[in-house]
């Protein structure tokens, strides 16, 4: 609003000390103490805020004995406000330091329990504090940008965000992997997929997506399974498998490019050269399940036509790849009841998994959907499910059932590959695994 005086910001961001004209100028900074040491009446510490880190030096003579002693008592991760002059100093990280003439202790804190060489288990117990590390900060910045990039792509494609429930009355992806809860004396389930709800929302909206947590009660202790993960799911009307795969590859490449452009420093810090992501260009290679089995047998893996592709098989298929690949047309019996049987070959489905390269494996499950109510009921029976529990879903095939297709992408799976992490738990602040649901 014109005419309203704007007060100057009371504090400067730490990174402002590195501006080209900052040397010699005054700064007021606030943040947390990364580390400190004191000797001969001089206190050195590194101050961190969301914008960066800066060495701060303070002299007892300048601060006064009492203020100096208080500043010396501040523990790692304690909070302070400092005022002083920016100086150039070749010995300081980044060549700058703040020479403080005032330090206000906001919270001196207790001894910080996290330091070098602690066990993974201990760090997971202290996850609420461990996530302050520079590495975690970088990972979750990349994740935030990835989520924004995916949403921006979907908005540009005119796909509408929907908000399906995660508390449900029937499991959708096979009952054995659903977490069952007591819903006021009746069985309830934590959602494994929003797909069935998105199929219901599809009819008036034609292009819909949801970004919700999905839950899997799999006791798989693998580097790629979480019991709670963030699931990006999309349903598109008037869409076949071919159109769907081109949508997926454009989405993945676009999101990877945005992350590479906007988070180059973090990617480099975490060991993924951004150029590798910028080099991704659709279309991604496509091979059929049958060809994948032949390739694996040629590599000497003990697989048969009809066996599912597990971690080891996906790893072998993608280890030498530099871009993701689609494996298409899986055997019908291996896949979910809602997948469309291939025209001319009811033994396979119009489905594909997108496998991340470098051995990472499945990040997307996709298929065209069965529109015929009779075939859906038959497939439900074959998989041992009671069609009566899917009554509301079957209604969708009674009223305006049209060709459509959709997919689910595991956000942490995608991020694990983008960041080249060994374990998927690194990609989420509070990982949920069979052995852990705290903190
Ligand atoms: O292949 P899934 O099980 O497919 C579905 O749930 C479909 N209903 C999705 C849809 O079409 N709307 O799961 C989709 C993706 C997988 O490709 C994988 O990336 C991720 O979800 N995912 C997991 N991510 C982390 N931990 C787990 N335990 C996961 N299980 C699946
Ligand atoms: Mg799958």
Coordinates of C-alpha atoms and ligand atoms in Angstrom, one line a residue:
X1 CA 0.0 0.0 0.0
X2 CA 1.4 3.4 -0.9
X3 CA 2.2 5.7 1.9
X4 CA 2.5 3.1 4.6
X5 CA 6.0 3.2 6.0
X6 CA 7.8 -0.1 5.9
X7 CA 10.1 -0.8 8.9
X8 CA 13.5 -2.1 7.9
X9 CA 13.9 -5.8 8.6
X10 CA 15.2 -6.1 12.2
X11 CA 17.6 -8.9 11.2
X12 CA 19.7 -9.7 8.1
X13 CA 19.9 -13.1 6.6
X14 CA 23.3 -14.8 7.2
X15 CA 24.1 -15.1 3.5
X16 CA 23.9 -11.3 3.3
X17 CA 27.4 -11.2 4.9
X18 CA 28.8 -12.7 1.7
X19 CA 27.4 -10.0 -0.6
X20 CA 30.2 -8.3 -2.7
X21 CA 29.8 -5.0 -0.8
X22 CA 29.3 -6.5 2.7
X23 CA 32.8 -6.1 4.1
X24 CA 32.9 -3.2 6.6
X25 CA 29.2 -3.0 7.0
X26 CA 27.0 -3.8 10.0
X27 CA 24.8 -6.8 10.3
X28 CA 22.3 -8.1 12.8
X29 CA 21.9 -11.8 12.5
X30 CA 20.1 -14.6 14.4
X31 CA 20.2 -18.3 14.3
X32 CA 21.7 -21.4 15.8
X33 CA 25.1 -22.4 16.8
X34 CA 26.7 -25.0 14.6
X35 CA 29.9 -25.3 16.7
X36 CA 32.1 -23.1 18.9
X37 CA 35.4 -22.9 20.6
X38 CA 36.9 -20.3 22.9
X39 CA 40.6 -19.5 23.6
X40 CA 42.5 -16.6 25.0
X41 CA 39.5 -14.4 25.4
X42 CA 38.3 -14.9 21.9
X43 CA 35.1 -16.9 21.1
X44 CA 34.8 -18.4 17.6
X45 CA 31.5 -19.9 16.5
X46 CA 29.7 -20.8 13.4
X47 CA 26.1 -19.4 13.1
X48 CA 23.5 -21.0 11.0
X49 CA 20.2 -19.7 9.7
X50 CA 18.1 -20.9 6.8
X51 CA 20.2 -19.0 4.3
X52 CA 23.7 -20.2 5.2
X53 CA 26.5 -20.3 7.8
X54 CA 29.0 -17.7 8.9
X55 CA 31.9 -17.6 11.3
X56 CA 31.4 -15.2 14.2
X57 CA 34.3 -14.0 16.4
X58 CA 33.8 -12.1 19.7
X59 CA 36.4 -10.7 22.1
X60 CA 35.9 -10.6 25.8
X61 CA 37.3 -7.1 25.9
X62 CA 34.6 -5.9 23.5
X63 CA 31.6 -7.8 24.8
X64 CA 32.3 -7.4 28.5
X65 CA 33.1 -10.3 30.9
X66 CA 29.5 -11.1 31.7
X67 CA 28.1 -11.2 28.2
X68 CA 31.2 -13.1 27.0
X69 CA 30.7 -15.8 29.6
X70 CA 27.1 -16.1 28.7
X71 CA 28.0 -16.5 25.0
X72 CA 30.6 -19.1 25.9
X73 CA 28.0 -21.2 27.7
X74 CA 25.8 -21.5 24.6
X75 CA 25.7 -25.2 23.4
X76 CA 25.7 -26.6 19.9
X77 CA 22.2 -25.8 18.5
X78 CA 21.7 -23.1 21.0
X79 CA 20.0 -19.9 19.6
X80 CA 21.6 -16.4 19.6
X81 CA 21.2 -12.9 18.1
X82 CA 24.4 -11.1 17.2
X83 CA 25.4 -7.7 15.9
X84 CA 28.7 -6.7 14.4
X85 CA 30.8 -5.8 11.4
X86 CA 31.5 -8.0 8.4
X87 CA 35.2 -8.6 7.8
X88 CA 37.2 -10.4 5.1
X89 CA 39.3 -13.2 6.6
X90 CA 41.0 -15.8 4.5
X91 CA 41.0 -18.3 7.4
X92 CA 37.2 -18.2 7.8
X93 CA 35.0 -20.6 5.7
X94 CA 33.9 -18.6 2.7
X95 CA 36.5 -15.9 3.5
X96 CA 34.1 -13.8 5.7
X97 CA 33.4 -13.4 9.4
X98 CA 31.3 -11.3 11.6
X99 CA 33.2 -9.4 14.3
X100 CA 30.6 -9.2 17.0
X101 CA 30.2 -6.4 19.5
X102 CA 26.9 -7.7 20.9
X103 CA 25.6 -11.2 21.5
X104 CA 22.1 -11.9 23.0
X105 CA 21.5 -15.5 24.1
X106 CA 18.0 -16.5 23.1
X107 CA 18.4 -20.1 24.4
X108 CA 21.7 -21.5 25.5
X109 CA 20.4 -25.1 25.4
X110 CA 21.6 -28.4 26.8
X111 CA 24.5 -30.4 25.5
X112 CA 23.4 -31.5 21.9
X113 CA 23.2 -35.3 21.9
X114 CA 24.3 -35.7 18.2
X115 CA 27.9 -35.7 17.1
X116 CA 30.2 -37.6 14.7
X117 CA 30.3 -41.4 14.3
X118 CA 27.0 -42.4 16.0
X119 CA 25.1 -45.5 15.0
X120 CA 22.3 -45.3 12.5
X121 CA 19.8 -46.6 15.1
X122 CA 20.8 -43.9 17.6
X123 CA 20.3 -41.2 14.9
X124 CA 16.9 -42.7 14.0
X125 CA 15.9 -42.5 17.7
X126 CA 17.0 -38.9 17.7
X127 CA 15.6 -38.2 14.2
X128 CA 13.7 -35.0 15.5
X129 CA 17.2 -33.5 16.1
X130 CA 19.2 -35.3 13.4
X131 CA 17.1 -33.6 10.7
X132 CA 18.9 -30.3 11.5
X133 CA 22.0 -31.7 9.7
X134 CA 23.1 -29.9 6.5
X135 CA 22.5 -33.2 4.6
X136 CA 18.9 -33.5 5.8
X137 CA 18.3 -29.8 5.1
X138 CA 19.5 -30.2 1.5
X139 CA 17.4 -33.4 1.0
X140 CA 14.2 -31.8 2.2
X141 CA 14.8 -28.7 0.1
X142 CA 15.1 -30.9 -2.9
X143 CA 11.9 -32.8 -1.9
X144 CA 10.0 -29.5 -1.5
X145 CA 11.1 -28.4 -4.9
X146 CA 10.2 -31.8 -6.4
X147 CA 6.7 -31.6 -5.0
X148 CA 6.2 -28.1 -6.3
X149 CA 7.6 -29.1 -9.7
X150 CA 5.2 -32.1 -10.0
X151 CA 2.2 -29.9 -9.0
X152 CA 3.2 -27.2 -11.5
X153 CA 3.5 -29.8 -14.3
X154 CA 0.0 -31.1 -13.4
X155 CA -1.5 -27.6 -13.3
X156 CA 0.0 -26.8 -16.7
X157 CA -1.5 -30.0 -18.0
X158 CA -4.9 -29.0 -16.6
X159 CA -5.1 -31.9 -14.2
X160 CA -7.2 -31.0 -11.1
X161 CA -6.0 -31.8 -7.5
X162 CA -8.5 -33.8 -5.5
X163 CA -8.6 -34.7 -1.8
X164 CA -9.6 -38.4 -1.4
X165 CA -9.8 -39.9 2.1
X166 CA -7.1 -42.0 3.6
X167 CA -9.4 -43.7 6.1
X168 CA -11.4 -46.2 4.2
X169 CA -13.9 -49.1 4.6
X170 CA -12.3 -51.5 2.2
X171 CA -8.7 -52.2 1.1
X172 CA -8.0 -51.5 -2.5
X173 CA -4.7 -53.1 -3.4
X174 CA -5.0 -56.5 -1.8
X175 CA -6.2 -57.0 1.8
X176 CA -3.0 -58.6 3.2
X177 CA -1.0 -55.4 2.9
X178 CA -3.5 -53.1 4.4
X179 CA -3.3 -51.7 8.0
X180 CA -6.5 -52.5 9.6
X181 CA -7.9 -50.3 12.3
X182 CA -10.8 -50.3 14.7
X183 CA -13.3 -47.9 13.2
X184 CA -15.8 -47.5 16.1
X185 CA -16.2 -51.3 16.3
X186 CA -16.2 -51.9 12.5
X187 CA -13.1 -52.7 10.4
X188 CA -11.4 -49.7 8.7
X189 CA -8.2 -49.5 6.7
X190 CA -5.5 -47.0 6.1
X191 CA -5.5 -46.3 2.3
X192 CA -3.0 -48.1 0.1
X193 CA -4.1 -46.1 -2.9
X194 CA -6.5 -43.3 -3.8
X195 CA -7.1 -44.8 -7.2
X196 CA -10.6 -46.0 -6.7
X197 CA -11.7 -42.6 -5.4
X198 CA -9.9 -40.9 -8.2
X199 CA -11.8 -43.1 -10.7
X200 CA -15.0 -41.8 -9.1
X201 CA -13.9 -38.2 -9.3
X202 CA -12.8 -38.7 -12.9
X203 CA -16.2 -38.6 -14.5
X204 CA -17.1 -35.0 -13.9
X205 CA -13.5 -33.7 -14.0
X206 CA -11.8 -35.9 -16.7
X207 CA -8.3 -35.2 -15.4
X208 CA -7.6 -35.6 -11.7
X209 CA -4.8 -36.2 -9.3
X210 CA -4.1 -36.7 -5.6
X211 CA -1.0 -36.4 -3.5
X212 CA -1.8 -38.3 -0.3
X213 CA 0.0 -40.7 2.1
X214 CA -0.4 -44.4 1.3
X215 CA 0.1 -47.1 3.8
X216 CA 1.5 -50.6 3.2
X217 CA 1.6 -53.2 5.9
X218 CA 4.5 -55.0 4.2
X219 CA 7.1 -56.5 6.5
X220 CA 9.6 -55.8 3.8
X221 CA 12.8 -54.6 5.4
X222 CA 14.3 -53.4 2.1
X223 CA 16.0 -50.1 1.1
X224 CA 13.0 -49.2 -1.0
X225 CA 10.0 -49.9 1.2
X226 CA 8.3 -47.6 3.7
X227 CA 5.0 -48.5 5.5
X228 CA 3.9 -44.9 4.9
X229 CA 4.9 -43.0 1.8
X230 CA 3.7 -40.1 -0.3
X231 CA 1.7 -41.2 -3.3
X232 CA 1.1 -39.1 -6.4
X233 CA -1.8 -40.6 -8.3
X234 CA -3.4 -39.5 -11.5
X235 CA -6.4 -40.6 -13.6
X236 CA -7.0 -39.4 -17.1
X237 CA -10.3 -40.0 -19.1
X238 CA -10.2 -40.9 -22.8
X239 CA -6.6 -42.1 -22.3
X240 CA -5.0 -45.4 -23.3
X241 CA -1.7 -47.0 -22.2
X242 CA 0.3 -45.3 -24.9
X243 CA -0.9 -41.8 -24.0
X244 CA -0.4 -42.5 -20.4
X245 CA 3.2 -43.5 -20.7
X246 CA 4.0 -40.4 -22.7
X247 CA 2.3 -38.3 -20.0
X248 CA 4.4 -40.1 -17.3
X249 CA 7.7 -39.6 -19.0
X250 CA 7.1 -35.9 -19.7
X251 CA 6.1 -35.5 -16.0
X252 CA 9.2 -37.2 -14.6
X253 CA 11.6 -35.5 -17.0
X254 CA 10.0 -32.1 -16.3
X255 CA 10.2 -32.5 -12.6
X256 CA 13.8 -33.7 -12.7
X257 CA 14.7 -30.7 -14.9
X258 CA 13.1 -28.2 -12.5
X259 CA 14.9 -29.8 -9.5
X260 CA 18.2 -29.7 -11.5
X261 CA 17.8 -26.1 -12.3
X262 CA 16.6 -24.8 -8.9
X263 CA 18.5 -27.1 -6.6
X264 CA 21.8 -27.5 -8.4
X265 CA 23.8 -26.6 -5.2
X266 CA 22.0 -29.2 -3.1
X267 CA 22.2 -31.9 -5.7
X268 CA 25.9 -31.3 -6.1
X269 CA 26.3 -31.4 -2.3
X270 CA 24.4 -34.7 -2.2
X271 CA 26.4 -36.4 -4.9
X272 CA 24.1 -36.1 -7.9
X273 CA 25.5 -34.0 -10.8
X274 CA 22.5 -31.8 -11.9
X275 CA 23.6 -32.3 -15.6
X276 CA 22.6 -36.0 -15.3
X277 CA 19.1 -35.0 -14.6
X278 CA 19.1 -32.3 -17.3
X279 CA 20.1 -35.0 -19.8
X280 CA 16.9 -37.0 -19.3
X281 CA 14.8 -36.6 -22.4
X282 CA 11.5 -38.4 -23.3
X283 CA 10.7 -40.9 -24.7
X284 CA 12.0 -43.4 -22.2
X285 CA 12.8 -46.9 -23.6
X286 CA 9.9 -49.4 -23.4
X287 CA 10.2 -53.2 -23.3
X288 CA 7.6 -55.8 -22.8
X289 CA 7.5 -58.0 -19.7
X290 CA 8.3 -61.0 -22.1
X291 CA 11.4 -59.2 -23.5
X292 CA 12.4 -58.3 -20.0
X293 CA 12.3 -62.0 -18.9
X294 CA 14.3 -62.9 -22.0
X295 CA 16.9 -60.3 -21.2
X296 CA 17.2 -61.5 -17.6
X297 CA 17.5 -65.1 -18.6
X298 CA 20.3 -64.1 -21.0
X299 CA 22.0 -62.4 -18.0
X300 CA 21.8 -65.8 -16.2
X301 CA 19.0 -64.9 -13.7
X302 CA 16.8 -67.8 -12.7
X303 CA 13.5 -66.3 -13.9
X304 CA 10.6 -67.9 -15.8
X305 CA 7.8 -66.4 -17.9
X306 CA 5.1 -65.7 -15.5
X307 CA 7.3 -64.9 -12.5
X308 CA 7.1 -61.5 -11.0
X309 CA 9.9 -59.0 -11.2
X310 CA 11.3 -58.4 -7.7
X311 CA 14.1 -56.1 -6.4
X312 CA 16.9 -58.3 -7.8
X313 CA 15.3 -58.5 -11.3
X314 CA 14.6 -54.8 -11.5
X315 CA 18.1 -54.1 -10.4
X316 CA 19.6 -56.3 -13.1
X317 CA 17.3 -54.7 -15.7
X318 CA 18.3 -51.1 -14.9
X319 CA 21.9 -51.2 -13.5
X320 CA 23.4 -50.2 -16.8
X321 CA 20.6 -47.8 -17.8
X322 CA 21.0 -44.0 -17.5
X323 CA 17.3 -43.2 -18.1
X324 CA 14.2 -44.8 -16.6
X325 CA 12.6 -47.6 -18.6
X326 CA 9.0 -48.9 -18.9
X327 CA 8.3 -52.6 -18.6
X328 CA 4.9 -53.1 -20.2
X329 CA 2.3 -55.9 -20.6
X330 CA 2.7 -57.9 -17.5
X331 CA 0.8 -61.2 -17.1
X332 CA -2.8 -60.6 -16.0
X333 CA -2.4 -62.9 -13.0
X334 CA 0.4 -60.8 -11.5
X335 CA -1.5 -57.6 -11.5
X336 CA -4.5 -55.9 -9.8
X337 CA -8.1 -56.7 -10.7
X338 CA -8.8 -53.2 -12.3
X339 CA -6.2 -53.4 -15.1
X340 CA -7.5 -53.6 -18.7
X341 CA -6.7 -56.9 -20.4
X342 CA -4.8 -56.4 -23.6
X343 CA -7.0 -56.4 -26.7
X344 CA -6.3 -59.7 -28.5
X345 CA -4.3 -61.2 -25.5
X346 CA -6.3 -61.6 -22.3
X347 CA -3.3 -63.2 -20.6
X348 CA -1.5 -59.8 -20.4
X349 CA -2.7 -56.4 -19.2
X350 CA -2.3 -52.9 -20.5
X351 CA 0.0 -52.0 -17.7
X352 CA 3.5 -50.7 -17.2
X353 CA 6.0 -50.1 -14.4
X354 CA 8.5 -47.3 -14.7
X355 CA 11.9 -48.5 -13.4
X356 CA 14.4 -45.9 -12.4
X357 CA 17.9 -46.5 -13.8
X358 CA 21.2 -47.3 -12.0
X359 CA 19.6 -50.3 -10.3
X360 CA 16.9 -48.3 -8.4
X361 CA 13.8 -50.0 -9.9
X362 CA 10.1 -49.4 -9.7
X363 CA 9.0 -45.8 -9.2
X364 CA 5.6 -45.8 -11.0
X365 CA 2.8 -48.4 -11.5
X366 CA 0.5 -47.6 -14.4
X367 CA -2.4 -49.1 -16.3
X368 CA -5.4 -48.6 -18.5
X369 CA -8.5 -49.5 -16.4
X370 CA -11.0 -52.2 -17.1
X371 CA -14.3 -50.6 -18.1
X372 CA -16.4 -53.8 -18.4
X373 CA -18.3 -54.6 -15.2
X374 CA -18.6 -58.3 -15.9
X375 CA -14.8 -58.7 -16.4
X376 CA -14.1 -56.7 -13.2
X377 CA -16.4 -59.0 -11.2
X378 CA -14.7 -62.0 -12.7
X379 CA -11.2 -60.7 -11.9
X380 CA -12.3 -59.8 -8.3
X381 CA -13.5 -63.3 -7.8
X382 CA -10.2 -64.7 -9.2
X383 CA -8.2 -62.7 -6.8
X384 CA -10.3 -64.0 -3.9
X385 CA -12.1 -60.7 -3.2
X386 CA -15.8 -60.4 -2.6
X387 CA -17.3 -58.2 -5.3
X388 CA -20.0 -57.1 -2.8
X389 CA -17.4 -55.0 -0.9
X390 CA -16.6 -53.1 -4.2
X391 CA -20.2 -52.3 -4.8
X392 CA -19.7 -48.5 -5.0
X393 CA -16.8 -48.9 -7.3
X394 CA -18.8 -51.2 -9.6
X395 CA -21.4 -48.4 -9.8
X396 CA -18.8 -46.4 -11.7
X397 CA -19.1 -49.0 -14.5
X398 CA -22.8 -48.7 -14.6
X399 CA -23.0 -45.0 -15.3
X400 CA -20.9 -43.4 -18.0
X401 CA -18.0 -45.8 -18.0
X402 CA -15.4 -44.5 -20.5
X403 CA -11.8 -45.6 -21.4
X404 CA -9.4 -44.2 -18.9
X405 CA -6.0 -44.9 -17.5
X406 CA -3.9 -43.9 -14.5
X407 CA -0.8 -44.4 -12.4
X408 CA 0.7 -44.0 -9.0
X409 CA 4.2 -42.6 -8.3
X410 CA 6.0 -43.2 -5.1
X411 CA 7.5 -39.7 -4.3
X412 CA 10.2 -41.1 -2.0
X413 CA 11.1 -43.8 -4.6
X414 CA 11.6 -41.0 -7.2
X415 CA 13.6 -38.9 -4.8
X416 CA 15.8 -41.8 -3.7
X417 CA 16.9 -42.3 -7.3
X418 CA 17.2 -38.5 -8.0
X419 CA 19.4 -38.2 -4.9
X420 CA 21.1 -41.6 -5.4
X421 CA 20.4 -42.6 -1.8
X422 CA 21.1 -46.1 -0.6
X423 CA 18.1 -46.2 1.6
X424 CA 14.6 -44.7 1.1
X425 CA 14.3 -43.6 4.7
X426 CA 16.8 -40.8 3.9
X427 CA 14.1 -39.2 1.7
X428 CA 11.5 -38.6 4.4
X429 CA 11.9 -36.8 7.7
X430 CA 10.2 -39.3 9.9
X431 CA 10.4 -42.7 8.2
X432 CA 7.9 -45.4 8.9
X433 CA 9.2 -48.9 8.6
X434 CA 8.2 -52.3 10.1
X435 CA 10.5 -51.7 13.0
X436 CA 9.8 -48.0 13.7
X437 CA 6.9 -45.6 13.9
X438 CA 8.5 -43.1 16.4
X439 CA 9.6 -40.4 16.7
Ligands
LIG1 O1 2.4 -50.2 -7.8 P1 1.5 -49.7 -6.8 O2 1.2 -50.7 -5.7 O3 0.2 -49.2 -7.5 C1 -0.9 -48.7 -7.0 O4 -1.1 -48.6 -5.8 C2 -1.9 -48.2 -7.9 N1 -3.3 -48.3 -7.4 C3 -1.5 -46.8 -8.2 C4 -2.4 -46.1 -9.2 O5 -2.5 -46.6 -10.3 N2 -3.1 -45.1 -8.9 O6 2.1 -48.4 -6.1 C5 2.4 -47.3 -6.9 C6 3.8 -46.8 -6.5 C7 4.9 -47.8 -6.8 O7 5.3 -47.8 -8.2 C8 6.0 -47.3 -5.9 O8 6.7 -46.2 -6.5 C9 5.2 -46.7 -4.7 O9 3.9 -46.5 -5.1 N3 5.2 -47.7 -3.6 C10 6.0 -47.5 -2.5 N4 6.9 -46.6 -2.1 C11 7.5 -46.7 -0.9 N5 7.2 -47.8 -0.1 C12 6.4 -48.7 -0.4 N6 6.1 -49.8 0.5 C13 5.7 -48.6 -1.7 N7 4.8 -49.4 -2.3 C14 4.5 -48.8 -3.5
LIG2 MG1 3.6 -51.8 -8.5

